[in-house]
Coordinates of C-alpha atoms in Angstrom, one line a residue:
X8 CA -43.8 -28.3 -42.0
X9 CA -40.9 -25.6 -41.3
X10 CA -39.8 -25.0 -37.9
X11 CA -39.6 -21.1 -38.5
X12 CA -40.2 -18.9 -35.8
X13 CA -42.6 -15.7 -36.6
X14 CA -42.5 -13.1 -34.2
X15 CA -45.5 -12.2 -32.3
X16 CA -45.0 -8.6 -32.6
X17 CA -44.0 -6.2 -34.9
X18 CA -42.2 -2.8 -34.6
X19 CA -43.3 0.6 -35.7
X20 CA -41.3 0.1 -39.1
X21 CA -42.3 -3.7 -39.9
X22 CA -45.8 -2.5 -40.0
X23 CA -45.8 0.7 -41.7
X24 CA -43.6 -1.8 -44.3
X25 CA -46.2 -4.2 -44.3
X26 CA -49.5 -1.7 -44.6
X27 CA -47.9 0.5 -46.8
X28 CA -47.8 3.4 -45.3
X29 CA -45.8 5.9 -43.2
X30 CA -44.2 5.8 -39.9
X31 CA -46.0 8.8 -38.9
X32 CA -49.8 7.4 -40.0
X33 CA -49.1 4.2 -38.2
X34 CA -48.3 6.4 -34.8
X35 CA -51.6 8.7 -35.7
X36 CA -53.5 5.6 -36.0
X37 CA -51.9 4.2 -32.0
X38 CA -52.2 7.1 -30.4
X39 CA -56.2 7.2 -31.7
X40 CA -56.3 3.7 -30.8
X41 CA -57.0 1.9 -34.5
X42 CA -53.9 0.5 -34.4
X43 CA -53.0 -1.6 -31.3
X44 CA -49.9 -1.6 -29.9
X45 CA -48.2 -2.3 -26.2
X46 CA -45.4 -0.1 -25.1
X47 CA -42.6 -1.4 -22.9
X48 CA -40.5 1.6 -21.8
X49 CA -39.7 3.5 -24.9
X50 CA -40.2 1.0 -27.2
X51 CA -43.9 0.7 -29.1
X52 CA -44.7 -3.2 -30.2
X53 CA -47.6 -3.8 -32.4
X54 CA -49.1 -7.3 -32.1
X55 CA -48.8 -8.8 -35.6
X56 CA -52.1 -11.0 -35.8
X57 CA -54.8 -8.0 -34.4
X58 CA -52.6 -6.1 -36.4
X59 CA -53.0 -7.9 -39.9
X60 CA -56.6 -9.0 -39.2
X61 CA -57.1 -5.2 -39.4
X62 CA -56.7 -5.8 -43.0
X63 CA -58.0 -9.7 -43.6
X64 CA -54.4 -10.7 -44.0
X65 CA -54.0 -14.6 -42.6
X66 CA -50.3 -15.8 -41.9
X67 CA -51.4 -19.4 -42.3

């Protein structure tokens, strides 16, 4: 077993990297709320597991 940290969230770039799509459909699809997010200040985080069970992807 590795002792590698994931990160529970993700930023706005990580998951457009990881859906495959653009910045700017990712921020469509948290200001609609599809896509959840949490914003602290400025900065928009995107909780990585509700984020990739949005598309049935497991990081187990």
């Amino acid at each position: 077993m590795t002792n590698t940290k994931v990160p529970i969230t993700l930023t706005r770039t990580e998951a457009a990297a990881r859906a495959h799509i653009d910045k700017r459909t990712l921020d469509k699809g948290i200001e609609d709320g599809t896509i959840p997010s949490v914003r602290i200040g400025r900065r928009v985080l995107i909780p990585r597991a509700p984020f990739l069970a949005l598309f049935g992807i497991s990081e187990e």
